């Protein structure tokens, strides 16, 4: 009796590299090697996209029509690759992204170097002196709770009344002439502001996240919204990256600014006026990058590059612009070290000129001796004849 061959589903599942899929999370998928030639992206069925370095976003693995809904993500992939080549990090955080970061956006990147003295954390000392408590902005979002979750949250908040009373007593020490009624939690809560309640909840969240065995993970959004995972100082960017090519749009500046198309976006370039022979294509570097909004990659409709709001300012970094500097060579190179100074002091600059020559107060013999002395200084050292 013939036996049924075992199903290949288990083997296919083991070799599959597609772990999970959530349509509410915006992700970009790609595949490599022979899988790309067969259109295998680890989905339920192969796609009609069979080339290398292909990137897609998936809306549904299996629609009602039994099709995989996807679209190309090449613009996003190309822009991210072009931005990585510039090696630039945002210099200013503002707008809605700054509001989402909160105090996390104020943290500065510290460099551990033998050449830089260690900086003391003065902020923590100031907080202790002012009597403030550590807080966490990753508190519960009551607007996103269901009715059942909100009722459970209220019951838990009511259990924290003794802790809230202790919190108010530390922040506002009771006076000796206060009555028992004035010291009650109701009267204290009426006299305190709403910020006290928010500060108390933020402090409780801080304590929960830092328990020995925490049950929750504190949300810490990335300062640059994932645009750069390495912070490159301007000097490092100048030395390790190349300037990018840009095209000037227009021939007349508006408010001392012109638009330049570079790195898949338009940037501002400060210029007072254009020369007639100024090239339309040159190389630039970013001098200022302002990140105002980041895409909401998690939601019913995940956003991509269309959710980014960023303003950039350029400076020219071409051979012509470097030629006008005192030392146009690459810093640290042999040509940079051996380049002579821009203004070499001459004998005439080092030796004061006798103003009597221009006033006609010298006789002919004195003028002759002055001329001979000057010629001896100019000529090479040797025996005088």
CSV table of C-alpha atoms in Angstrom, one decimal:
chain,number,residue,atom,x,y,z
A,1,UNK,CA,0.0,0.0,0.0
A,2,UNK,CA,1.4,3.4,-1.1
A,3,UNK,CA,1.9,5.9,1.6
A,4,UNK,CA,1.1,9.6,1.2
A,5,UNK,CA,4.3,11.7,0.9
A,6,UNK,CA,4.8,14.1,3.8
A,7,UNK,CA,3.7,17.6,3.3
A,8,UNK,CA,6.3,20.2,2.4
A,9,UNK,CA,4.6,22.9,4.5
A,10,UNK,CA,6.7,22.3,7.6
A,11,UNK,CA,10.0,22.5,5.6
A,12,UNK,CA,8.8,25.7,3.8
A,13,UNK,CA,7.8,27.2,7.1
A,14,UNK,CA,11.2,26.4,8.6
A,15,UNK,CA,13.0,28.0,5.7
A,16,UNK,CA,10.7,31.0,5.6
A,17,UNK,CA,12.3,34.3,6.7
A,18,UNK,CA,9.0,36.2,7.1
A,19,UNK,CA,8.3,36.1,10.8
A,20,UNK,CA,5.2,38.3,11.2
A,21,UNK,CA,3.2,41.0,9.5
A,22,UNK,CA,1.2,43.8,11.0
A,23,UNK,CA,-0.5,46.1,8.5
A,24,UNK,CA,-0.6,48.9,11.1
A,25,UNK,CA,3.2,49.1,11.1
A,26,UNK,CA,4.9,50.7,8.1
A,27,UNK,CA,7.8,48.5,7.0
A,28,UNK,CA,10.0,48.2,3.9
A,29,UNK,CA,10.8,44.7,2.8
A,30,UNK,CA,13.5,43.4,0.4
A,31,UNK,CA,15.1,40.1,-0.7
A,32,UNK,CA,18.4,39.0,-2.0
A,33,UNK,CA,20.2,36.5,-4.2
A,34,UNK,CA,18.2,33.8,-5.8
A,35,UNK,CA,15.0,34.7,-3.9
A,36,UNK,CA,15.0,38.1,-5.7
A,37,UNK,CA,15.3,36.3,-9.1
A,38,UNK,CA,12.2,34.3,-8.2
A,39,UNK,CA,10.2,37.2,-6.7
A,40,UNK,CA,10.2,35.5,-3.3
A,41,UNK,CA,9.8,38.1,-0.5
A,42,UNK,CA,8.8,35.5,2.1
A,43,UNK,CA,5.1,36.2,1.5
A,44,UNK,CA,2.4,33.7,0.7
A,45,UNK,CA,3.0,33.9,-3.1
A,46,UNK,CA,5.9,35.2,-5.3
A,47,UNK,CA,5.5,38.7,-6.7
A,48,UNK,CA,6.0,39.9,-10.2
A,49,UNK,CA,9.1,41.8,-9.2
A,50,UNK,CA,12.2,39.9,-10.0
A,51,UNK,CA,15.3,42.1,-9.8
A,52,UNK,CA,17.9,42.8,-7.3
A,53,UNK,CA,17.7,45.5,-4.6
A,54,UNK,CA,13.9,45.7,-5.0
A,55,UNK,CA,12.1,47.3,-2.0
A,56,UNK,CA,8.4,47.1,-1.3
A,57,UNK,CA,5.8,48.0,1.3
A,58,UNK,CA,3.0,45.5,1.9
A,59,UNK,CA,-0.6,46.5,2.7
A,60,UNK,CA,-2.1,43.0,2.8
A,61,UNK,CA,-0.7,39.5,2.5
A,62,UNK,CA,-4.0,38.0,1.3
A,63,UNK,CA,-6.8,40.3,0.1
A,64,UNK,CA,-10.4,39.3,-0.7
A,65,UNK,CA,-9.3,38.7,-4.3
A,66,UNK,CA,-6.6,36.4,-3.0
A,67,UNK,CA,-3.8,38.8,-4.0
A,68,UNK,CA,-0.9,40.3,-2.2
A,69,UNK,CA,-1.3,44.0,-2.1
A,70,UNK,CA,2.0,45.8,-2.3
A,71,UNK,CA,3.6,48.9,-3.8
A,72,UNK,CA,7.1,50.0,-4.6
A,73,UNK,CA,9.3,51.6,-1.9
A,74,UNK,CA,12.1,52.6,-4.2
A,75,UNK,CA,11.8,56.4,-3.5
A,76,UNK,CA,12.1,55.9,0.2
A,77,UNK,CA,15.0,53.5,-0.1
A,78,UNK,CA,16.9,55.8,-2.5
A,79,UNK,CA,16.3,58.9,-0.3
A,80,UNK,CA,17.6,57.1,2.8
A,81,UNK,CA,20.7,55.9,1.0
A,82,UNK,CA,21.4,59.4,-0.3
A,83,UNK,CA,20.9,60.9,3.1
A,84,UNK,CA,23.3,58.4,4.7
A,85,UNK,CA,26.0,59.4,2.2
A,86,UNK,CA,25.9,63.0,3.5
A,87,UNK,CA,26.6,61.8,7.0
A,88,UNK,CA,24.5,64.7,8.4
A,89,UNK,CA,22.5,64.7,11.6
A,90,UNK,CA,19.7,67.2,12.4
A,91,UNK,CA,21.0,70.3,14.2
A,92,UNK,CA,17.6,71.7,15.5
A,93,UNK,CA,14.5,69.8,16.7
A,94,UNK,CA,11.3,71.7,16.8
A,95,UNK,CA,7.6,71.4,16.0
A,96,UNK,CA,5.4,68.4,16.6
A,97,UNK,CA,8.4,66.1,16.9
A,98,UNK,CA,9.9,68.2,19.7
A,99,UNK,CA,6.5,67.9,21.5
A,100,UNK,CA,6.6,64.1,21.2
A,101,UNK,CA,10.1,63.9,22.5
A,102,UNK,CA,9.5,66.0,25.5
A,103,UNK,CA,12.5,66.2,27.9
A,104,UNK,CA,14.1,63.3,26.0
A,105,UNK,CA,14.8,65.7,23.2
A,106,UNK,CA,17.0,67.8,25.5
A,107,UNK,CA,19.5,65.0,26.1
A,108,UNK,CA,22.9,65.8,24.5
A,109,UNK,CA,25.3,63.4,23.1
A,110,UNK,CA,28.4,63.0,25.2
A,111,UNK,CA,31.8,62.1,23.8
A,112,UNK,CA,34.2,60.1,25.9
A,113,UNK,CA,37.7,61.5,25.0
A,114,UNK,CA,41.0,61.8,26.7
A,115,UNK,CA,41.3,65.3,25.2
A,116,UNK,CA,38.1,66.7,26.7
A,117,UNK,CA,37.6,67.0,30.4
A,118,UNK,CA,34.7,65.2,32.0
A,119,UNK,CA,31.5,67.2,32.3
A,120,UNK,CA,29.6,67.0,35.5
A,121,UNK,CA,25.9,66.5,35.4
A,122,UNK,CA,24.7,69.7,36.8
A,123,UNK,CA,21.0,69.2,35.9
A,124,UNK,CA,20.6,66.4,38.4
A,125,UNK,CA,22.1,68.4,41.2
A,126,UNK,CA,19.8,71.4,40.4
A,127,UNK,CA,16.8,69.1,40.5
A,128,UNK,CA,17.8,67.8,43.9
A,129,UNK,CA,18.3,71.3,45.2
A,130,UNK,CA,14.9,72.4,44.0
A,131,UNK,CA,13.2,69.4,45.5
A,132,UNK,CA,11.9,68.1,42.2
A,133,UNK,CA,11.3,64.4,41.7
A,134,UNK,CA,12.4,62.3,38.7
A,135,UNK,CA,9.6,61.8,36.2
A,136,UNK,CA,8.9,59.8,33.0
A,137,UNK,CA,6.9,61.1,30.1
A,138,UNK,CA,5.9,57.6,29.1
A,139,UNK,CA,2.6,57.7,31.0
A,140,UNK,CA,-0.7,56.0,30.0
A,141,UNK,CA,-2.7,57.5,27.3
A,142,UNK,CA,-6.3,57.8,28.7
A,143,UNK,CA,-7.6,59.0,25.3
A,144,UNK,CA,-6.8,55.6,23.8
A,145,UNK,CA,-8.4,53.5,26.5
A,146,UNK,CA,-11.7,51.7,26.1
A,147,UNK,CA,-14.4,52.1,28.7
A,148,UNK,CA,-13.4,48.9,30.5
A,149,UNK,CA,-9.7,49.9,30.6
A,150,UNK,CA,-10.6,53.4,31.8
A,151,UNK,CA,-12.6,52.0,34.7
A,152,UNK,CA,-9.8,49.7,35.7
A,153,UNK,CA,-7.4,52.7,35.5
A,154,UNK,CA,-9.6,54.7,37.8
A,155,UNK,CA,-9.7,52.0,40.4
A,156,UNK,CA,-5.9,51.8,40.3
A,157,UNK,CA,-5.6,55.6,40.7
A,158,UNK,CA,-7.9,55.6,43.7
A,159,UNK,CA,-5.6,53.2,45.4
A,160,UNK,CA,-2.8,55.8,45.1
A,161,UNK,CA,-4.4,58.4,47.3
A,162,UNK,CA,-2.1,57.8,50.3
A,163,UNK,CA,0.9,58.2,48.0
A,164,UNK,CA,-0.5,61.3,46.5
A,165,UNK,CA,-1.1,62.8,49.9
A,166,UNK,CA,2.6,62.1,50.8
A,167,UNK,CA,3.6,63.6,47.5
A,168,UNK,CA,1.7,66.8,48.3
A,169,UNK,CA,3.1,67.0,51.8
A,170,UNK,CA,6.6,66.8,50.5
A,171,UNK,CA,6.0,69.4,47.8
A,172,UNK,CA,3.9,71.7,50.0
A,173,UNK,CA,4.9,71.2,53.7
A,174,UNK,CA,1.9,71.8,56.0
A,175,UNK,CA,1.9,74.9,58.2
A,176,UNK,CA,1.4,74.8,61.9
A,177,UNK,CA,-1.6,77.1,61.9
A,178,UNK,CA,-3.5,74.9,59.4
A,179,UNK,CA,-6.6,73.1,60.6
A,180,UNK,CA,-7.4,69.4,60.0
A,181,UNK,CA,-9.9,70.4,57.3
A,182,UNK,CA,-7.2,72.4,55.4
A,183,UNK,CA,-4.9,69.4,55.6
A,184,UNK,CA,-7.4,67.0,54.1
A,185,UNK,CA,-6.6,65.6,50.7
A,186,UNK,CA,-9.6,67.3,49.1
A,187,UNK,CA,-8.6,70.8,50.2
A,188,UNK,CA,-5.0,70.2,49.2
A,189,UNK,CA,-6.0,68.9,45.8
A,190,UNK,CA,-8.3,71.9,45.2
A,191,UNK,CA,-5.5,74.4,46.1
A,192,UNK,CA,-2.9,72.5,44.0
A,193,UNK,CA,-2.7,72.9,40.2
A,194,UNK,CA,-3.4,70.2,37.6
A,195,UNK,CA,0.3,70.0,37.0
A,196,UNK,CA,0.7,68.3,40.4
A,197,UNK,CA,-1.5,65.4,39.4
A,198,UNK,CA,0.4,65.0,36.1
A,199,UNK,CA,3.7,65.2,37.9
A,200,UNK,CA,2.6,62.6,40.4
A,201,UNK,CA,1.6,60.2,37.7
A,202,UNK,CA,4.8,60.8,35.8
A,203,UNK,CA,6.8,60.1,39.0
A,204,UNK,CA,4.8,56.9,39.6
A,205,UNK,CA,5.5,55.8,36.0
A,206,UNK,CA,9.2,56.5,36.6
A,207,UNK,CA,9.2,54.2,39.7
A,208,UNK,CA,7.4,51.5,37.8
A,209,UNK,CA,9.8,51.4,35.0
A,210,UNK,CA,12.8,51.2,37.3
A,211,UNK,CA,11.6,48.4,39.6
A,212,UNK,CA,13.9,45.4,40.0
A,213,UNK,CA,11.5,43.3,37.9
A,214,UNK,CA,9.5,45.8,35.8
A,215,UNK,CA,6.4,44.7,34.0
A,216,UNK,CA,6.5,47.5,31.4
A,217,UNK,CA,9.1,48.9,29.1
A,218,UNK,CA,9.6,52.7,29.0
A,219,UNK,CA,9.1,54.2,25.6
A,220,UNK,CA,12.2,56.2,24.6
A,221,UNK,CA,11.7,57.7,21.2
A,222,UNK,CA,14.8,58.2,19.1
A,223,UNK,CA,16.0,61.8,19.1
A,224,UNK,CA,16.3,61.9,15.3
A,225,UNK,CA,13.3,59.6,14.6
A,226,UNK,CA,15.5,57.0,13.1
A,227,UNK,CA,16.9,59.3,10.5
A,228,UNK,CA,20.5,58.7,11.8
A,229,UNK,CA,21.6,56.2,14.3
A,230,UNK,CA,25.1,57.6,14.6
A,231,UNK,CA,25.7,61.2,15.6
A,232,UNK,CA,28.4,62.8,13.4
A,233,UNK,CA,29.9,66.1,14.5
A,234,UNK,CA,30.4,68.7,11.8
A,235,UNK,CA,34.2,68.1,11.8
A,236,UNK,CA,33.8,64.3,11.3
A,237,UNK,CA,31.3,64.9,8.5
A,238,UNK,CA,33.7,67.3,6.8
A,239,UNK,CA,36.6,64.9,6.9
A,240,UNK,CA,34.8,61.5,6.3
A,241,UNK,CA,32.1,62.3,3.7
A,242,UNK,CA,32.1,63.9,0.3
A,243,UNK,CA,30.1,66.9,-0.7
A,244,UNK,CA,26.9,66.2,-2.7
A,245,UNK,CA,26.0,67.5,-6.1
A,246,UNK,CA,23.2,70.1,-6.3
A,247,UNK,CA,21.5,72.2,-9.0
A,248,UNK,CA,20.6,75.8,-8.4
A,249,UNK,CA,16.9,76.5,-9.3
A,250,UNK,CA,16.4,80.0,-10.7
A,251,UNK,CA,18.8,82.8,-11.4
A,252,UNK,CA,17.5,85.5,-9.1
A,253,UNK,CA,17.7,85.2,-5.3
A,254,UNK,CA,14.7,85.9,-3.2
A,255,UNK,CA,15.5,87.5,0.2
A,256,UNK,CA,19.1,86.4,-0.2
A,257,UNK,CA,18.0,82.8,-0.7
A,258,UNK,CA,17.8,80.5,-3.7
A,259,UNK,CA,16.5,76.9,-3.9
A,260,UNK,CA,18.9,74.1,-4.6
A,261,UNK,CA,17.8,70.6,-5.7
A,262,UNK,CA,20.0,68.0,-3.9
A,263,UNK,CA,19.7,64.7,-2.1
A,264,UNK,CA,16.2,64.2,-3.5
A,265,UNK,CA,14.9,67.4,-1.9
A,266,UNK,CA,15.0,71.2,-2.2
A,267,UNK,CA,17.2,73.2,0.2
A,268,UNK,CA,17.9,76.9,0.9
A,269,UNK,CA,21.2,78.4,-0.2
A,270,UNK,CA,22.1,81.9,1.1
A,271,UNK,CA,23.5,84.1,-1.6
A,272,UNK,CA,23.3,87.9,-2.1
A,273,UNK,CA,23.7,87.9,-5.9
A,274,UNK,CA,24.7,85.7,-8.8
A,275,UNK,CA,27.7,86.2,-11.0
A,276,UNK,CA,27.2,85.9,-14.7
A,277,UNK,CA,29.6,82.9,-15.0
A,278,UNK,CA,28.3,81.2,-11.8
A,279,UNK,CA,27.7,77.5,-12.5
A,280,UNK,CA,24.2,76.1,-12.1
A,281,UNK,CA,25.6,72.7,-10.8
A,282,UNK,CA,28.0,72.6,-7.9
A,283,UNK,CA,28.7,70.6,-4.7
A,284,UNK,CA,27.2,71.5,-1.4
A,285,UNK,CA,27.1,70.5,2.3
A,286,UNK,CA,24.4,70.9,4.9
A,287,UNK,CA,25.0,73.7,7.3
A,288,UNK,CA,21.7,73.5,9.2
A,289,UNK,CA,19.0,70.7,9.4
A,290,UNK,CA,15.8,71.4,11.2
A,291,UNK,CA,13.6,68.4,11.9
A,292,UNK,CA,10.0,69.5,12.5
A,293,UNK,CA,7.8,66.4,12.0
A,294,UNK,CA,8.5,62.7,11.7
A,295,UNK,CA,6.2,60.1,10.0
A,296,UNK,CA,3.8,58.2,12.1
A,297,UNK,CA,4.8,54.7,11.1
A,298,UNK,CA,2.3,53.0,13.4
A,299,UNK,CA,-1.4,53.5,12.8
A,300,UNK,CA,-4.3,52.7,10.6
A,301,UNK,CA,-2.5,54.4,7.7
A,302,UNK,CA,1.2,54.2,8.3
A,303,UNK,CA,3.1,57.2,6.8
A,304,UNK,CA,6.3,57.2,4.9
A,305,UNK,CA,8.3,60.1,3.5
A,306,UNK,CA,5.1,62.1,3.0
A,307,UNK,CA,5.0,62.6,6.8
A,308,UNK,CA,8.5,64.1,7.1
A,309,UNK,CA,8.9,67.9,7.6
A,310,UNK,CA,12.5,69.0,7.4
A,311,UNK,CA,14.1,72.3,6.5
A,312,UNK,CA,17.7,72.4,5.4
A,313,UNK,CA,20.2,75.1,4.6
A,314,UNK,CA,23.3,74.6,2.4
A,315,UNK,CA,26.8,76.0,2.0
A,316,UNK,CA,28.9,75.6,-1.0
A,317,UNK,CA,31.8,73.1,-0.9
A,318,UNK,CA,33.2,73.1,-4.4
A,319,UNK,CA,36.8,73.5,-5.7
A,320,UNK,CA,36.1,77.1,-6.6
A,321,UNK,CA,34.9,77.9,-3.1
A,322,UNK,CA,37.8,76.2,-1.5
A,323,UNK,CA,40.3,78.0,-3.7
A,324,UNK,CA,39.3,81.3,-2.0
A,325,UNK,CA,40.3,80.0,1.4
A,326,UNK,CA,43.7,80.5,3.0
A,327,UNK,CA,44.3,76.8,2.8
A,328,UNK,CA,42.2,75.0,0.2
A,329,UNK,CA,43.6,71.5,0.8
A,330,UNK,CA,42.1,68.6,2.8
A,331,UNK,CA,42.8,69.1,6.6
A,332,UNK,CA,45.5,66.7,7.8
A,333,UNK,CA,46.9,66.0,4.3
A,334,UNK,CA,50.5,66.6,3.3
A,335,UNK,CA,49.5,69.5,1.1
A,336,UNK,CA,47.5,71.0,3.9
A,337,UNK,CA,50.5,70.9,6.3
A,338,UNK,CA,53.0,72.2,3.8
A,339,UNK,CA,50.8,75.0,2.4
A,340,UNK,CA,52.5,78.4,3.0
A,341,UNK,CA,50.7,81.1,4.9
A,342,UNK,CA,48.4,83.4,3.0
A,343,UNK,CA,50.3,86.5,4.0
A,344,UNK,CA,54.0,86.1,4.4
A,345,UNK,CA,55.7,89.0,6.2
A,346,UNK,CA,58.2,90.8,3.9
A,347,UNK,CA,61.1,93.0,4.8
A,348,UNK,CA,59.2,96.1,4.0
A,349,UNK,CA,56.4,94.9,6.3
A,350,UNK,CA,58.8,94.0,9.1
A,351,UNK,CA,61.0,97.2,8.8
A,352,UNK,CA,59.4,100.5,9.2
A,353,UNK,CA,59.7,102.9,6.2
A,354,UNK,CA,61.3,106.2,6.8
A,355,UNK,CA,58.6,108.8,6.1
A,356,UNK,CA,61.2,111.4,5.4
A,357,UNK,CA,61.7,110.0,1.9
A,358,UNK,CA,58.2,111.0,0.9
A,359,UNK,CA,58.5,114.5,2.5
A,360,UNK,CA,61.7,115.5,0.5
A,361,UNK,CA,63.7,116.2,3.7
A,362,UNK,CA,66.6,114.0,2.6
A,363,UNK,CA,69.6,115.2,0.7
A,364,UNK,CA,71.0,113.6,-2.4
A,365,UNK,CA,73.8,111.8,-0.5
A,366,UNK,CA,71.4,110.5,2.2
A,367,UNK,CA,69.1,109.3,-0.5
A,368,UNK,CA,71.9,107.5,-2.2
A,369,UNK,CA,73.1,105.8,1.0
A,370,UNK,CA,69.4,104.8,1.7
A,371,UNK,CA,69.1,103.3,-1.8
A,372,UNK,CA,72.3,101.3,-1.4
A,373,UNK,CA,71.3,100.0,2.0
A,374,UNK,CA,68.0,98.8,0.6
A,375,UNK,CA,69.6,97.1,-2.3
A,376,UNK,CA,72.0,95.2,0.0
A,377,UNK,CA,69.0,93.9,1.9
A,378,UNK,CA,67.1,92.8,-1.2
A,379,UNK,CA,70.1,91.1,-2.9
A,380,UNK,CA,71.3,87.6,-1.6
A,381,UNK,CA,73.9,87.5,1.1
A,382,UNK,CA,77.5,87.7,-0.2
A,383,UNK,CA,80.6,89.7,-0.4
A,384,UNK,CA,79.9,93.3,-1.5
A,385,UNK,CA,81.9,94.7,-4.3
